[in-house]
Amino acid sequence: MDILIVIMDGISGRPTSSLNGLTSLQAADTPNLDRAADKGVSGIMDPISPGVRPGSDTSHLSLVGYNPYSTYTGRGPFEAAGVGIDVKEGDIAFRCNFATKKDGKIVDRRAGRINETSELSKAIQRETKEIDGIKVIFRESTGHRGALVLRGEGLSSRITGSDPKKPGLPTKKIKAIDPVGDKTAEIANKFIEKAESVLENHPHNKKRIEDGLPPANTVLLRGVGEVPSVVPIQDKHGLDSAIISGTGLMKGIGKLIGMDVIEVEGATGSKDSNTMNKARETIRQLKENEKDFVLLHLKGGDEAGHDGDGAAKIQYIEEKIEPVIDYLLKEIEDTLLVLTADHSTPLDVKDHSGDPVPITIVGDGVRVDDVNFFNENTYKGGLLRIKGKDLMPICLDLTNKCNKYGA
Amino acid sequence: MDILIVIMDGISGRPTSSLNGLTSLQAADTPNLDRAADKGVSGIMDPISPGVRPGSDTSHLSLVGYNPYSTYTGRGPFEAAGVGIDVKEGDIAFRCNFATKKDGKIVDRRAGRINETSELSKAIQRETKEIDGIKVIFRESTGHRGALVLRGEGLSSRITGSDPKKPGLPTKKIKAIDPVGDKTAEIANKFIEKAESVLENHPHNKKRIEDGLPPANTVLLRGVGEVPSVVPIQDKHGLDSAIISGTGLMKGIGKLIGMDVIEVEGATGSKDSNTMNKARETIRQLKENEKDFVLLHLKGGDEAGHDGDGAAKIQYIEEKIEPVIDYLLKEIEDTLLVLTADHSTPLDVKDHSGDPVPITIVGDGVRVDDVNFFNENTYKGGLLRIKGKDLMPICLDLTNKCNKYGA
């Protein structure tokens, strides 16, 4: 039996007066999610621990069996892995923003949400291959984003970032938090200086100024972290694994723990994503590529939750998730199907909350319960209340893939 | 949103034949507790861990987010803080009993439940300000109780107590459990000797003997502990906090973790307490004093449980708790209300038990469930079964006061 975990990012919430005291999941028409619950065993799950507000990154790590408190060293390493940099244990990694600086101050933290930075990034990389004997890797990501990796001896993530967080302030000088970070801070500051001198006279920026657009004339360094030591998922769980996600951060997590990161046409990591393409690719990975485990990440509900947009969240559930569940229920064979979320994103909070998420597990051998709906009330089901770290052991057990502990 | 946690000490129990198979909470008429449950989300909670029989002290520590296994070093430090001694990290503290000694043996461990010891205590303190270079602080508490603090270099709590536990035996000599306690044991024994010489000829005791009462002619030292290092609750949770309790031990816990300890007229820490005064002060602390978090401790149900007195427990619930809940439900605004207990005190056990306690949380955004009663059967609610250590994270999450872990 294979394992398919569908993570509907931020899909659960809290009851809200804007939906007559319901949550988005309760207000949406969800015959296919409900059908799955009817066929399976349900419950609620604290992705990390009761009341803890997870990021999508820390939660995903927990759900696939990695302790986020030891594995998650910052967002940088996961972003860098997500843009395709082959990060190595001990690398120091940052997520970056292309930004616009004027008279020494950051006037736009996203350089007018610049969309195309590959030429700029290549130019930066050409001039910054090495600084003070340290290898430097810089690569563009989607939109105004990029990632930076420093590799070599004597580096440390005990440094601050350069992002002033709001416009109108100068770039912050990167500083060591303790002396072990001195060298890294110096190199990071030198990188920014070199990047700025490359960007200042780059034709792409001259063109942007001519077009009345803010030039991408500096790079902000954020989310620094040291690439952690990670046991690959194949060794940890014995599963040949793939992740299907439109989100760079999730791809980075998948890559860092050794999953195949599958690119799907039309997967945007947003509400407009082609979720059916992702579903078809999921089935193909299980059936044709013979993956043991696929994690399918569907992001749009979280985005709508962050916007506090109930109509958009309901529409995403009904139009982007429901057809996927219908298709998966029809197409999966000999596969344990898990439907859940990485955290709640209530409309009134407009951010992640620490509320538990619903979970339903469908497959041969599960102890089917009375729950025939998929929403925040699945606490009435046979799983009761579990933790995110319990999910992989439960899946491995239900698919008879785990070793007996004892005799 | 503010947080109000009402801890009804020992309010839950076990079914008993003396109440036709019901618990006190089930047998009592509780329309207001039930109304709270109807408006909220309920469950059961293990204050420390399933089956662990908590003290009120260790449980309260757990419920406000402190690990009792590292914070609770003995009852002494909390009693000493509770009587108003400004204890400092590293102090060695004892709870004390005034007792009656005759022919070298303890004949009454509570000196006839003596009620007034302030003159005796002042006399002791005058003669014991310093022993062998160590600062000594002695203060009376309610009834026959007192507290002793030793402060200085080279002290340790690795010593025994002096209480023989039952009458007819001599005071136990305080001994070091390992050599690091030698000095402290010596000073503690010298303190007892000096206290006895002060008490022997004190006019207050002569008067007692004339009146046919047992003299308070010695002091028993119990519950030794080293004052722990504690992160103040304001730093830990970012909450300006107050505790309202009639019990010295609870006040001590509140004081030690940096809560404002609010004195309320008529709060006795017993069944006769003026609980409505405490409720009114609770609302005043939230509304006028703008506290972020108030812990309201109601003790009487536990006392009735220790006495095995079902009628008294039911009467306390109906007459002392119910009006408080009615008042709080009417008066609270923009506040998350938690109703729970610190442990169960079953009538047939006449002491604390490790059974879980009911919990109901009421407030905007909670996932209201079907439970419309407040008793041991709240396990049917949406919280299912949580631990005491989860309570503060859940409250901080529901009031949107906690940081996101990750991105």
mmCIF file of C-alpha atoms in Angstrom, chain A residues 12-15 44 48 50-51 53-58 68-69 72 75 344 349 351-356 376 379-380 384-385, chain B residues 364-371 380-386 389-390 393-394 396-407:
data_model
loop_
_atom_site.group_PDB
_atom_site.id
_atom_site.type_symbol
_atom_site.label_atom_id
_atom_site.label_comp_id
_atom_site.label_asym_id
_atom_site.label_seq_id
_atom_site.Cartn_x
_atom_site.Cartn_y
_atom_site.Cartn_z
ATOM 1 C CA SER A 12 -9.682 25.039 8.552
ATOM 2 C CA GLY A 13 -10.647 28.037 10.638
ATOM 3 C CA ARG A 14 -12.849 29.397 13.368
ATOM 4 C CA PRO A 15 -16.580 30.090 13.278
ATOM 5 C CA ILE A 44 -8.472 16.430 14.757
ATOM 6 C CA ILE A 48 2.887 20.722 16.370
ATOM 7 C CA PRO A 50 -2.089 22.344 21.103
ATOM 8 C CA GLY A 51 -2.188 26.123 20.778
ATOM 9 C CA ARG A 53 0.681 28.519 15.736
ATOM 10 C CA PRO A 54 2.683 26.722 13.067
ATOM 11 C CA GLY A 55 4.216 28.140 9.958
ATOM 12 C CA SER A 56 3.579 26.024 6.876
ATOM 13 C CA ASP A 57 7.243 25.054 6.958
ATOM 14 C CA THR A 58 7.475 23.911 10.590
ATOM 15 C CA PRO A 68 10.839 21.105 13.612
ATOM 16 C CA TYR A 69 12.557 22.244 16.806
ATOM 17 C CA TYR A 72 14.005 24.155 11.324
ATOM 18 C CA ARG A 75 13.545 29.936 6.439
ATOM 19 C CA SER A 344 -5.863 26.677 10.433
ATOM 20 C CA VAL A 349 -7.376 36.181 12.181
ATOM 21 C CA ASP A 351 -3.067 34.521 9.636
ATOM 22 C CA HIS A 352 -2.303 31.042 10.899
ATOM 23 C CA SER A 353 -3.805 29.996 14.208
ATOM 24 C CA GLY A 354 -2.961 27.243 16.663
ATOM 25 C CA ASP A 355 -6.380 25.577 16.393
ATOM 26 C CA PRO A 356 -6.294 21.895 15.504
ATOM 27 C CA GLU A 376 -13.567 21.271 12.243
ATOM 28 C CA TYR A 379 -13.129 15.590 16.647
ATOM 29 C CA LYS A 380 -16.128 13.250 16.883
ATOM 30 C CA LEU A 384 -9.862 11.683 18.422
ATOM 31 C CA ARG A 385 -7.017 14.217 18.850
ATOM 32 C CA ASP B 364 -15.203 34.868 20.445
ATOM 33 C CA GLY B 365 -13.768 32.479 17.900
ATOM 34 C CA VAL B 366 -13.931 29.268 19.914
ATOM 35 C CA ARG B 367 -15.328 26.277 18.050
ATOM 36 C CA VAL B 368 -18.576 25.926 20.016
ATOM 37 C CA ASP B 369 -19.531 22.267 20.417
ATOM 38 C CA ASP B 370 -22.652 20.323 21.449
ATOM 39 C CA VAL B 371 -21.762 20.039 25.139
ATOM 40 C CA LYS B 380 -17.624 14.652 24.701
ATOM 41 C CA GLY B 381 -16.659 18.192 23.692
ATOM 42 C CA GLY B 382 -14.455 19.595 20.970
ATOM 43 C CA LEU B 383 -11.325 19.940 23.088
ATOM 44 C CA LEU B 384 -11.373 16.212 23.780
ATOM 45 C CA ARG B 385 -8.472 15.562 26.188
ATOM 46 C CA ILE B 386 -5.719 18.079 26.698
ATOM 47 C CA LYS B 389 0.617 22.497 29.916
ATOM 48 C CA ASP B 390 -1.486 23.046 26.771
ATOM 49 C CA PRO B 393 -0.738 28.063 24.585
ATOM 50 C CA ILE B 394 -4.410 27.493 23.731
ATOM 51 C CA LEU B 396 -2.700 32.728 23.949
ATOM 52 C CA ASP B 397 -3.679 31.370 20.545
ATOM 53 C CA LEU B 398 -7.409 32.005 20.957
ATOM 54 C CA THR B 399 -6.697 35.579 22.052
ATOM 55 C CA ASN B 400 -4.274 35.990 19.142
ATOM 56 C CA LYS B 401 -1.400 36.818 21.464
ATOM 57 C CA CYS B 402 1.194 34.247 20.419
ATOM 58 C CA ASN B 403 3.913 34.359 17.820
ATOM 59 C CA LYS B 404 3.922 32.159 14.777
ATOM 60 C CA TYR B 405 6.536 29.433 14.823
ATOM 61 C CA GLY B 406 7.935 29.392 11.310
ATOM 62 C CA ALA B 407 6.675 31.114 8.157
#
